[in-house]
Coordinates of C-alpha atoms and ligand atoms in Angstrom, one line a residue:
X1 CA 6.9 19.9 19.4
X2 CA 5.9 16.9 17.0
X3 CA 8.1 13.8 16.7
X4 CA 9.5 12.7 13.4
X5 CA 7.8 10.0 11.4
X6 CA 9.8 8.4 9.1
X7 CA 8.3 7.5 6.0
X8 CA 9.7 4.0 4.2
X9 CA 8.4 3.6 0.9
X10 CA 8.5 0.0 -0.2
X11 CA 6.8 0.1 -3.8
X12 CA 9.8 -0.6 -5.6
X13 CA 10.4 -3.7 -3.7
X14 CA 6.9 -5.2 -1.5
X15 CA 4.8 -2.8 -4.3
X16 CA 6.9 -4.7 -7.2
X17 CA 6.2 -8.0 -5.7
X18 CA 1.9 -7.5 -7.0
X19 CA 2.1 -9.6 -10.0
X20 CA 2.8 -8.2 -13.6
X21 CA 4.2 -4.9 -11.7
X22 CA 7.4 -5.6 -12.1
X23 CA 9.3 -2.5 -13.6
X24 CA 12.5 -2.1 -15.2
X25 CA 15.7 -0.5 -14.2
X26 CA 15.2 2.7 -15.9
X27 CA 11.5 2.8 -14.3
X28 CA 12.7 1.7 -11.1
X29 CA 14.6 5.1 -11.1
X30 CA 12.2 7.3 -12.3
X31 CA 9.7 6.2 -9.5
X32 CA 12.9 6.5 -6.8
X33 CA 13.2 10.2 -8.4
X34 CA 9.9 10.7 -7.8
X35 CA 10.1 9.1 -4.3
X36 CA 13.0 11.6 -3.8
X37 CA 11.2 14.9 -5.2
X38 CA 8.6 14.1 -2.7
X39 CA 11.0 13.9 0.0
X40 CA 10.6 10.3 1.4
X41 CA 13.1 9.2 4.1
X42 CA 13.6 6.0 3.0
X43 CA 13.2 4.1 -0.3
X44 CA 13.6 0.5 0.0
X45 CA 14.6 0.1 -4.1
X46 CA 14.5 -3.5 -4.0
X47 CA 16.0 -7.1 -3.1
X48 CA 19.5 -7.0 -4.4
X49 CA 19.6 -11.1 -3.7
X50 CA 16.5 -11.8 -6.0
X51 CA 17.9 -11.1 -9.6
X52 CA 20.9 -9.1 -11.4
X53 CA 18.8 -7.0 -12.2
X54 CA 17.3 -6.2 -8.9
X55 CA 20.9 -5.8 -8.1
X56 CA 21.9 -3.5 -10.6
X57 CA 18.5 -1.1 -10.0
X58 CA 19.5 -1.1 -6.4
X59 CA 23.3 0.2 -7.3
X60 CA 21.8 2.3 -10.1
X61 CA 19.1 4.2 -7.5
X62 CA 22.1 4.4 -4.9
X63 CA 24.2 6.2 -7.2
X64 CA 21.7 8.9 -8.2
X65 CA 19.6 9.5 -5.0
X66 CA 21.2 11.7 -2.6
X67 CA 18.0 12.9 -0.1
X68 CA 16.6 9.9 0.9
X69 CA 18.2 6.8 2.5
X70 CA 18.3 4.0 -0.1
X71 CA 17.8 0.9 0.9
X72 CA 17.8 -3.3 0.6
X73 CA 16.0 -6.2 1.7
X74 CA 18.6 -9.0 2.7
X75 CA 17.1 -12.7 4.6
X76 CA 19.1 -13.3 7.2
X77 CA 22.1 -15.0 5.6
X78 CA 25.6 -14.2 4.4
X79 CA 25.3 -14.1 1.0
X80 CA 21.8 -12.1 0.7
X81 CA 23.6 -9.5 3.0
X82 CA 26.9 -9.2 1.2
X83 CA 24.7 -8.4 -2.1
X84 CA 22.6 -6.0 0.2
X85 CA 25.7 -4.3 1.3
X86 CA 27.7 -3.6 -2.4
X87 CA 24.2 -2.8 -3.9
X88 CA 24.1 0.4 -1.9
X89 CA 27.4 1.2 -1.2
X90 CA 27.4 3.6 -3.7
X91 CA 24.6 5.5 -1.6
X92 CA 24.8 8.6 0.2
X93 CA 23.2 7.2 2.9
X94 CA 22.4 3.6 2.7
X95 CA 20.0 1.2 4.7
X96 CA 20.4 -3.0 5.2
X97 CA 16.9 -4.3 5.8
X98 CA 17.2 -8.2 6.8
X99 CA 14.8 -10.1 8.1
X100 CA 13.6 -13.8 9.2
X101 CA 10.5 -15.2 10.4
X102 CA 8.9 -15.7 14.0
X103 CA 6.0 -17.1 13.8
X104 CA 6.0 -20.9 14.7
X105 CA 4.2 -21.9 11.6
X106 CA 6.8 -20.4 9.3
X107 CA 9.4 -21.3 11.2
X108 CA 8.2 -25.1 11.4
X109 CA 6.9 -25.3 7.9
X110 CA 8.7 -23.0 5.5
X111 CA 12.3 -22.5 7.4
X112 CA 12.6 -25.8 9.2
X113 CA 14.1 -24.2 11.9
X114 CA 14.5 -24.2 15.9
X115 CA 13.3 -20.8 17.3
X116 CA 17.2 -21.3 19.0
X117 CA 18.3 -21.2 15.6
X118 CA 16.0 -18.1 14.1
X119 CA 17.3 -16.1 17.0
X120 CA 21.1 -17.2 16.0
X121 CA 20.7 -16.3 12.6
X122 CA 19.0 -12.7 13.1
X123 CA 22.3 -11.7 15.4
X124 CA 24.5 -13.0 13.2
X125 CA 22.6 -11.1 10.3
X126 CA 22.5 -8.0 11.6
X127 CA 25.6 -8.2 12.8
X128 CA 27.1 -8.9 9.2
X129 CA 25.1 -6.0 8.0
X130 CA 26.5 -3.6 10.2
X131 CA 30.0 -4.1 8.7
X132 CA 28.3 -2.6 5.7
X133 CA 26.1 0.2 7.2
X134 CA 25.3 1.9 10.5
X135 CA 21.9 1.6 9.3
X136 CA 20.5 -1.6 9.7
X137 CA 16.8 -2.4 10.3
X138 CA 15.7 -5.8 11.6
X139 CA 12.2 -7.2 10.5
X140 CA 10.2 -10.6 12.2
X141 CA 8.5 -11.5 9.4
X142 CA 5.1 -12.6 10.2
X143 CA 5.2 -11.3 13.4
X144 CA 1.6 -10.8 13.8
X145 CA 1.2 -14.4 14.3
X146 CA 4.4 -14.5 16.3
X147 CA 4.6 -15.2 20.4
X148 CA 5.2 -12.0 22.1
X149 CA 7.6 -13.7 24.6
X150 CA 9.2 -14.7 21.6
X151 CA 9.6 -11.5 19.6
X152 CA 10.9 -9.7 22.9
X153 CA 13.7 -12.2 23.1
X154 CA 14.3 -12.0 19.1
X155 CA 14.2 -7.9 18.9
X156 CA 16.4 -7.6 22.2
X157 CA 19.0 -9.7 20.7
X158 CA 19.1 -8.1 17.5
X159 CA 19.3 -4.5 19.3
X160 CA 22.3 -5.6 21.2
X161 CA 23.8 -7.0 18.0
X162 CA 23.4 -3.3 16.7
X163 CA 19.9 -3.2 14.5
X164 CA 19.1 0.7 14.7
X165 CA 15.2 -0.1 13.3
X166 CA 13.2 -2.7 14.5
X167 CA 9.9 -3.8 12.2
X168 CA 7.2 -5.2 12.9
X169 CA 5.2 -6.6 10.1
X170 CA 1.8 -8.3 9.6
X171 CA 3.1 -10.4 6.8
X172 CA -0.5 -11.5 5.8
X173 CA -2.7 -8.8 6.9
X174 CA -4.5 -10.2 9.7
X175 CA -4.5 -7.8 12.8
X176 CA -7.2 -5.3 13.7
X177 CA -6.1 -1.6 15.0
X178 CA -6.9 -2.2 18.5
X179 CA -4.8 -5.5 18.5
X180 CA -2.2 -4.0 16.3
X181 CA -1.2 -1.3 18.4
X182 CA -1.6 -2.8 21.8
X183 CA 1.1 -5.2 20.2
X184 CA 3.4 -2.1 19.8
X185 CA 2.8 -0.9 22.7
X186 CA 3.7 -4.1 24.4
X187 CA 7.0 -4.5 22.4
X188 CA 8.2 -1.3 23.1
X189 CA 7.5 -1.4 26.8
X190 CA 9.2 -4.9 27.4
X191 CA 11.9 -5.1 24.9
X192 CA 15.2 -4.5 26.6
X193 CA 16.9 -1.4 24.4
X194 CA 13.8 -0.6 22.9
X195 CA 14.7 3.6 23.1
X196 CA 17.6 3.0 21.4
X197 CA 15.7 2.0 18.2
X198 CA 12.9 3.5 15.7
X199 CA 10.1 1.1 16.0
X200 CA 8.5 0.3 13.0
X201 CA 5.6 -1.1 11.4
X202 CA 4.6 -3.0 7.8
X203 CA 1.0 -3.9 7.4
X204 CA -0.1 -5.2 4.7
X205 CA -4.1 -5.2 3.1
X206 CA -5.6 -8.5 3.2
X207 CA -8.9 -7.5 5.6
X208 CA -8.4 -3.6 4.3
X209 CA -7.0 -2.9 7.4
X210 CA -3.2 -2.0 6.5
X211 CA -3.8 2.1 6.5
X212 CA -5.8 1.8 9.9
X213 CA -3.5 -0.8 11.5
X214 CA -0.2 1.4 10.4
X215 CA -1.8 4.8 12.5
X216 CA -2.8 2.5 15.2
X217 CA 0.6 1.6 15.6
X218 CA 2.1 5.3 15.1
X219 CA -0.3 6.6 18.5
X220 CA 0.9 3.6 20.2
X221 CA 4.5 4.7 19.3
X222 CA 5.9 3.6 16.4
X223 CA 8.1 6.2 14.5
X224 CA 8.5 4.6 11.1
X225 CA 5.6 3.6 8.8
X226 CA 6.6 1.2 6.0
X227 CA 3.9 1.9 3.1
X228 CA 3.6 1.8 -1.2
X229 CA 2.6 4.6 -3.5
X230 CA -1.3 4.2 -4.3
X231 CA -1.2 0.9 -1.8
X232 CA 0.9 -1.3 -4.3
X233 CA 2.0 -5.2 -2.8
X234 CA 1.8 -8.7 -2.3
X235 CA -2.2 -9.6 -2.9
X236 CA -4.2 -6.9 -1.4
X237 CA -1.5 -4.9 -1.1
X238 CA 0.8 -2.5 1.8
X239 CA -0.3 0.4 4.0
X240 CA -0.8 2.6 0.8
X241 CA 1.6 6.0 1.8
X242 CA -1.0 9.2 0.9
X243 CA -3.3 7.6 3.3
X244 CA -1.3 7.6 5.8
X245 CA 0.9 10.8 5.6
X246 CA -2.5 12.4 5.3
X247 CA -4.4 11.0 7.6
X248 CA -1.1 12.5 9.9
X249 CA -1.8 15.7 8.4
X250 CA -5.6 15.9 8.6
X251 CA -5.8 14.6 11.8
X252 CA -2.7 16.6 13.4
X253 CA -5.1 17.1 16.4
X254 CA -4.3 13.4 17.7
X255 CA -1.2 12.1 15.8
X256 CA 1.9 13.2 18.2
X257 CA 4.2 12.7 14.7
X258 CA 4.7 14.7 11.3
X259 CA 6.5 14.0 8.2
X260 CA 8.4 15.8 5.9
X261 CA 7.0 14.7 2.7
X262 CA 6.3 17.3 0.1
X263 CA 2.4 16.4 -0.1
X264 CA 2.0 18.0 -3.4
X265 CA 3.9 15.3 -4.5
X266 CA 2.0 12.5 -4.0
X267 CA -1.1 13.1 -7.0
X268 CA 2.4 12.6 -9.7
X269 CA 4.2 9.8 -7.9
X270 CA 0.7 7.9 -8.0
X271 CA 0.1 8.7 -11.7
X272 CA 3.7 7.3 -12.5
X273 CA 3.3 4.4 -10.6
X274 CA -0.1 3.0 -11.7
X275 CA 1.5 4.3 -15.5
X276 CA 4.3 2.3 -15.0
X277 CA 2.8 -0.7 -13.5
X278 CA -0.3 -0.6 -15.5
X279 CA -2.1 -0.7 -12.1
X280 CA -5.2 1.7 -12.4
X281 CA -6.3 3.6 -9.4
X282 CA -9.4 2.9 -8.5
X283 CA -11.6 6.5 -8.8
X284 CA -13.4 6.2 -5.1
X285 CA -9.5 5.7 -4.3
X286 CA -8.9 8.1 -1.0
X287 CA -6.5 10.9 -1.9
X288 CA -5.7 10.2 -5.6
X289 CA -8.7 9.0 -6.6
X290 CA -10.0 10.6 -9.4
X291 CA -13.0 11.6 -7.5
X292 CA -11.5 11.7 -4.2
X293 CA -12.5 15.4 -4.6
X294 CA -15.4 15.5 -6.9
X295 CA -18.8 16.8 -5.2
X296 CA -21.6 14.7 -7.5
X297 CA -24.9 15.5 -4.9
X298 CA -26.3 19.2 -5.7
X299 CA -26.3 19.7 -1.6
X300 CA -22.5 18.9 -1.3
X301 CA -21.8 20.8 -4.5
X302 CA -23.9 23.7 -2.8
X303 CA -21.9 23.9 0.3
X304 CA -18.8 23.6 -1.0
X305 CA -19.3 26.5 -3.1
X306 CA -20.7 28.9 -0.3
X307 CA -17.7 27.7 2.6
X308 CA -14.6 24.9 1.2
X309 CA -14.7 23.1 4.3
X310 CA -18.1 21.7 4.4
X311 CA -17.4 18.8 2.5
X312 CA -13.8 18.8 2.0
X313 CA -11.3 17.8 5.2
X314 CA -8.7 18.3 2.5
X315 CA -7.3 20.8 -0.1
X316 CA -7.2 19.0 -3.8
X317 CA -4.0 21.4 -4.5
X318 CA -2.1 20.3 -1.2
X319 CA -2.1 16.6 -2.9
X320 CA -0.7 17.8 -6.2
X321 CA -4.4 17.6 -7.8
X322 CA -3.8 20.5 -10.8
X323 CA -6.7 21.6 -12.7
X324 CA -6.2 20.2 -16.5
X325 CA -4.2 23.5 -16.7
X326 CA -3.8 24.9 -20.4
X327 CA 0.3 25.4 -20.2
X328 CA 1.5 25.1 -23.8
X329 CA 0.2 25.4 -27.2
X330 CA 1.5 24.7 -31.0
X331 CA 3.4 28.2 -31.0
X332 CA 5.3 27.5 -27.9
X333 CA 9.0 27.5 -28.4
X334 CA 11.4 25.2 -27.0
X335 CA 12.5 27.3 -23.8
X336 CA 8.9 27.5 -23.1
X337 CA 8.9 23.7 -23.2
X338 CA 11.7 23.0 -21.3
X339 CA 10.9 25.4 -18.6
X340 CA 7.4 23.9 -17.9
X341 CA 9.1 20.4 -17.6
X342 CA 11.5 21.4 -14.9
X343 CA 7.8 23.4 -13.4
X344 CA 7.0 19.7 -13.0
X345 CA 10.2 18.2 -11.7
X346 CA 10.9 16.5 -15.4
X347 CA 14.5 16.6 -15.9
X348 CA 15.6 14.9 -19.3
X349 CA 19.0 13.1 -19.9
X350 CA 21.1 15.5 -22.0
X351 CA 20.2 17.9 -25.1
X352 CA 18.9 15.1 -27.7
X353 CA 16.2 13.8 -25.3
X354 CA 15.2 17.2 -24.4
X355 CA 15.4 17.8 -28.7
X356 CA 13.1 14.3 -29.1
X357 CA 10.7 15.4 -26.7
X358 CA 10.3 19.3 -28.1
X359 CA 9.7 17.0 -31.7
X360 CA 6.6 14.8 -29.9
X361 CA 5.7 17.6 -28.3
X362 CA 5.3 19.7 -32.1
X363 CA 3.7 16.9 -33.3
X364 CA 1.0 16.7 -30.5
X365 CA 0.6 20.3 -30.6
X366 CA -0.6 20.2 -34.4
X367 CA -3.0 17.2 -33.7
X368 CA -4.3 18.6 -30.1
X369 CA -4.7 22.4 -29.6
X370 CA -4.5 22.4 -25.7
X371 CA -1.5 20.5 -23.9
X372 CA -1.7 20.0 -20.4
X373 CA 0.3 19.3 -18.2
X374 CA -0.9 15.6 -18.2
X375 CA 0.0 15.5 -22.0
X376 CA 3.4 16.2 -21.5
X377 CA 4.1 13.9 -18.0
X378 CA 2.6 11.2 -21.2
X379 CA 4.8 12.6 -24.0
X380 CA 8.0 12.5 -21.8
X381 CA 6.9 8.5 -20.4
X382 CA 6.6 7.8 -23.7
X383 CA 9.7 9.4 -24.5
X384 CA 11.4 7.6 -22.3
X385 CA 9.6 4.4 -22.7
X386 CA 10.9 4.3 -25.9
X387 CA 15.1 4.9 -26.0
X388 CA 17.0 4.8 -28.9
X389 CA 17.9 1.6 -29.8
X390 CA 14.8 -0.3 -29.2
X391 CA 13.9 -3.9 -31.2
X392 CA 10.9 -3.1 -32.5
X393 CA 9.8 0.4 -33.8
X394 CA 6.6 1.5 -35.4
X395 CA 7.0 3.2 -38.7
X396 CA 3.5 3.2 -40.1
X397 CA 0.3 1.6 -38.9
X398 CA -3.2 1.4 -41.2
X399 CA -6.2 0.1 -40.0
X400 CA -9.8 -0.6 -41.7
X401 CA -12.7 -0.8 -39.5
X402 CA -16.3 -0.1 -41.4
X403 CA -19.9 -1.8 -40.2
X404 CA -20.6 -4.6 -41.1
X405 CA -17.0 -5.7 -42.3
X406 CA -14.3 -7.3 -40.3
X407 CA -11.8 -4.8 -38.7
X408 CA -7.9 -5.1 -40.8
X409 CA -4.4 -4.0 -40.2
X410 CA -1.2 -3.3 -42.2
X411 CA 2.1 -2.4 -39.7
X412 CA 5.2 -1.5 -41.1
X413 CA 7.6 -2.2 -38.3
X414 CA 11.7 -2.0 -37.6
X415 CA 13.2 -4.7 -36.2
X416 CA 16.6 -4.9 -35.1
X417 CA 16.6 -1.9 -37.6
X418 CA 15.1 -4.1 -40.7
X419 CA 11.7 -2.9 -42.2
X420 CA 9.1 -5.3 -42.1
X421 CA 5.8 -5.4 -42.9
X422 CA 2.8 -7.0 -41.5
X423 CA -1.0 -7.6 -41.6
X424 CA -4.0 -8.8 -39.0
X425 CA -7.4 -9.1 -38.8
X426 CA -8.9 -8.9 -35.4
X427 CA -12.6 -8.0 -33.7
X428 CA -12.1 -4.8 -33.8
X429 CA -9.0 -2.2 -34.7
X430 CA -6.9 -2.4 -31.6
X431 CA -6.4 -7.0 -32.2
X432 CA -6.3 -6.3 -35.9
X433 CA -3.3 -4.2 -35.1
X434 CA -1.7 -6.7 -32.5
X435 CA -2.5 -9.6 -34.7
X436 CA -0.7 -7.4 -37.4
X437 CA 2.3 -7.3 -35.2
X438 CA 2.8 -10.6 -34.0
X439 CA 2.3 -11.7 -37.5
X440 CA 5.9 -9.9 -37.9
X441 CA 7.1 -10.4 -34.2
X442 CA 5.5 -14.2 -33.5
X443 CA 6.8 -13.5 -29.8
X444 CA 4.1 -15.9 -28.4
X445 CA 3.5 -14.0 -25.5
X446 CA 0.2 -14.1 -23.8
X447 CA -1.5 -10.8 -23.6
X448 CA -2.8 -10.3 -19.7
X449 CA -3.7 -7.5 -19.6
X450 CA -5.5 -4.3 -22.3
X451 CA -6.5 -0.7 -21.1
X452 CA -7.1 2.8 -22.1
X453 CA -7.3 5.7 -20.2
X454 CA -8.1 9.2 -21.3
X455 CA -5.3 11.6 -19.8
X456 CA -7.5 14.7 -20.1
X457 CA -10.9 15.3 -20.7
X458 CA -12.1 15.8 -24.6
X459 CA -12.4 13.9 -27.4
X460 CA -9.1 15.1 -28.3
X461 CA -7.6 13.9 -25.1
X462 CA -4.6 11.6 -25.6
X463 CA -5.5 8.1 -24.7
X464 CA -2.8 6.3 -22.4
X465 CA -2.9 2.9 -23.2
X466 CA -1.2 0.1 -20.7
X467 CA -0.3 -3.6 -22.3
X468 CA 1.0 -6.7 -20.1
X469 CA 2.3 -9.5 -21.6
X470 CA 3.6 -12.7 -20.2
X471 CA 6.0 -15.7 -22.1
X472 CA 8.0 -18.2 -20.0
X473 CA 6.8 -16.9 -16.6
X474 CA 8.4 -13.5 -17.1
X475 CA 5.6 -10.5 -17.1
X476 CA 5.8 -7.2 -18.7
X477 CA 4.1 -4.1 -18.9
X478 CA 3.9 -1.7 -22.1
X479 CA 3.2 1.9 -22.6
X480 CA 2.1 4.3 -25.2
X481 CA 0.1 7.8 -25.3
X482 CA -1.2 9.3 -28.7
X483 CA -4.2 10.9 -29.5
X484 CA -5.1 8.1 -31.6
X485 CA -5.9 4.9 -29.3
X486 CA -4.7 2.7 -32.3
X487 CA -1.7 4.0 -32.2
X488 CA -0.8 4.2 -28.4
X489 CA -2.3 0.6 -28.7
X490 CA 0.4 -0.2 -31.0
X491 CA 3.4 1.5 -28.9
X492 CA 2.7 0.0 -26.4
X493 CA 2.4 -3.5 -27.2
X494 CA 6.0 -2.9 -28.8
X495 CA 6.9 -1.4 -26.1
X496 CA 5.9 -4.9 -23.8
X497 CA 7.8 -6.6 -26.6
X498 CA 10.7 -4.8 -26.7
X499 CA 10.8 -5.8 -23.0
X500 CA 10.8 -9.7 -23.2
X501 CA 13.7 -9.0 -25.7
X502 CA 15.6 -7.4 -23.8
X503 CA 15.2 -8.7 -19.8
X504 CA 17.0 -7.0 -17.3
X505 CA 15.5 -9.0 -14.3
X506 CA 15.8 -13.0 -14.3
X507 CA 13.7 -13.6 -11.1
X508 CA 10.8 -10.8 -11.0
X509 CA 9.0 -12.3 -7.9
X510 CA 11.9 -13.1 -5.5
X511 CA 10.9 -15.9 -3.0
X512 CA 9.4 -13.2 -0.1
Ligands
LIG1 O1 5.4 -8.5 4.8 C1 6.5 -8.7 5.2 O2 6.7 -9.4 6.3 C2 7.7 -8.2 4.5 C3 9.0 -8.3 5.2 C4 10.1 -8.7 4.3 C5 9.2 -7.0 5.9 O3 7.5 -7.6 3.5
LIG2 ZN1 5.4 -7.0 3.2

């Protein structure tokens, strides 16, 4: 009988915390839908301290999520708890995650604090937190560089003040697997309480060690993994979660744990994420890579066409990896429609989205022959991307590009429901139309970040096109799909603007 490894995804808060991937509220709970359809125990949604608007995604994600534990990061004070503790309250089951640093150096230098002290305000943290939840998990931040005699005497005191998860993180990614889960196996053996608690562990990337470190601390008996969709986080990123849940999978032989996620899951909630936070998967990326499962060498291809399992350890299908499958074309009606978006999990908001999505979808349909299903997971992002309401709208977009002669745009835009027009000339079609827009929007933002990606294969594919832009330290990332690049160039750079407009988070870093 395997144990129970509980899965803690921490994109939406450690993952949101790479720079420029901050989302908004209504993407925050698409990816915790997604989280949820793919049966994650826990999602931590966020730091309901750092912002309002981490606040109110927190409360939003609480309210919707019912089958996974929602949870928030807290430090170890009052005031960062109290907001921990109304953000999920509406929650069907709702987690406190506070935490407070160990290790001499950050308690020296960045808290100024007496190890006395540090152990005085974890108790009194957790037990704050358990007025507000059952479910409390205690982390030592930087505990990698913590003294073990040390962490011993912080972890038993927070266990008798009522922490139900104990983490242990290596805040800057500098352990090695061996070390890593000798130190787990230590903690658990000399920490008074310790089988009262799940013992957990947060690695994070910085030597490309976080995925190794993570099942080095599961053997040595750790029961929670804290991990990001497609390895999202702070610099080099968290234990990234396919790799590890598959790892437990592939290698059931010598992991004593499974989990319950829904693995073919995992190929969609890393498309949405890197769509979302216009991080690309790289395509030598294990599991979701886009050729994690492509054979190029004729030997490989050979053998995997006379016996699977030559070259493959996995199944592309068990990861959620579809064939570009031909679902829909211009005659399909709108049943057919909506039933292959509930096929994929899509559920829209109410009979006009569902309407405005049918529309997109006819007017793909007459430009683009085959839909897949990739076209519409784009057409409904895009939908989506783009409520009712928005600042800036496109209406009409013209461009001139001809060798030899300098590339030129007209835009006709709505703003704040006013036509305007405007025109650019740039290097090529895709500045000529920005420059055409700014010469209507003059946002002065700062554009960080430009790519295209091809959803399907063809020269008819739609291209997905991913804008960040930056003004006054806030950053922002833009989406847009259309089978003309200009055009998803276009929507998505309004979509970035419409963003700045309009923020919903005042603080996108946090201070952790
Ligand atoms: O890396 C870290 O130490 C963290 C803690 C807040 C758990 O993210
Ligand atoms: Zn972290």
């Amino acid at each position: 009988m395997k144990e129970h490894l509980v899965v803690f995804d921490t994109t939406l808060r450690d993952g949101e915390q790479s720079p420029g991937a901050s989302m908004t509220k209504e993407e925050k709970l698409r990816v915790a839908r997604q989280l949820e359809r793919m049966r994650v125990d826990v999602i931590e949604a966020g730091f309901a301290a750092a912002s309002p608007g981490d606040f109110d995604a927190i409360h939003s994600i609480a309210r919707v999520i019912k089958e996974s534990t929602v949870c928030s990061l807290a430090r170890s004070n009052e005031d960062d708890i109290r907001r921990a503790g109304e953000a999920i309250g509406p929650a069907a089951r709702g987690r406190i995650h506070t935490f407070i640093a160990t290790s001499p150096i950050h308690m020296e230098k960045k808290l100024r604090m007496t190890p006395d002290q540090v152990v005085e305000s974890a108790v009194r943290a957790v037990r704050y937190a358990r007025e507000y939840t059952d479910d409390v998990e205690f982390s030592a931040e930087d505990a990698v560089r913590s003294e073990v005699d040390f962490l011993c005497r912080v972890f038993a005191a927070v266990i008798e003040a009522g922490a139900t998860t104990i983490n242990v993180p290596d805040t800057v990614g500098y352990s090695i697997p061996a070390v890593w889960g000798e130190l787990m196996r230590t903690l658990i053996a000399r920490v008074p309480g310790a089988e009262r608690v799940v013992w957990s562990t947060h690695c994070h990337n910085d030597l490309g060690m976080a995925v190794a470190n993570s099942l080095s601390a599961v053997l040595a008996g750790a029961r929670q993994v804290e991990c990001t969709i497609n390895g999202l986080g702070e610099r080099a990123g968290n234990a990234s979660l396919e790799e590890v849940v598959m790892a437990v999978r592939t290698r059931a032989d010598l992991f004593p744990v499974e989990t319950r996620i829904d693995t073919t899951q995992i190929v969609p909630a890393s498309k949405l994420v890197s769509q979302i936070t216009g991080y690309p998967v790289q395509p030598n990326k294990a599991v979701v890579g886009a050729n994690a499962f492509a054979h190029e060498s004729g030997i490989h291809q050979d053998g995997v066409l006379k016996h699977r399992e030559t070259y493959e350890i996995m199944r592309a299908e068990d990861v959620g990896w579809a064939q570009n499958k031909l679902v829909l074309g211009k005659h399909s009606g709108r049943n057919a429609f909506k039933s292959r978006l509930l096929a994929l999990g899509i559920v829209l908001d109410g009979e006009e989205a569902l309407n405005a999505a049918f529309a997109r979808f006819k007017e793909l349909a007459d430009k683009k022959h085959e839909i897949f299903d990739e076209d519409l997971q784009a057409l409904v992002s895009d939908e989506e991307a783009a409520p009712e309401g928005e600042h800036y709208k496109l209406v009409y977009s013209h461009v001139c590009s001809e060798t030899g002669e300098t590339p030129a745009a007209d835009v006709t835009l709505t703003v704040g429901g006013a036509e305007r027009k405007g025109a650019g000339v740039g290097s090529g079609p895709v500045d000529a139309t920005f420059k055409a827009i700014e010469s209507i929007a003059a946002s002065g933002a700062q554009l960080l970040l430009y790519s295209v990606n091809a959803i399907t294969t063809g020269t008819d594919a739609q291209g997905e096109v991913t804008v960040r832009l930056a003004k006054e330290g806030r950053i922002v990332n833009g989406n847009g799909a259309d089978t003309d690049i200009v055009i998803a160039s276009a929507r998505a750079y309004l979509n970035a603007l419409n963003k700045l407009q309009f923020p919903d988070r005042l603080d996108p870093q946090g201070d952790v």
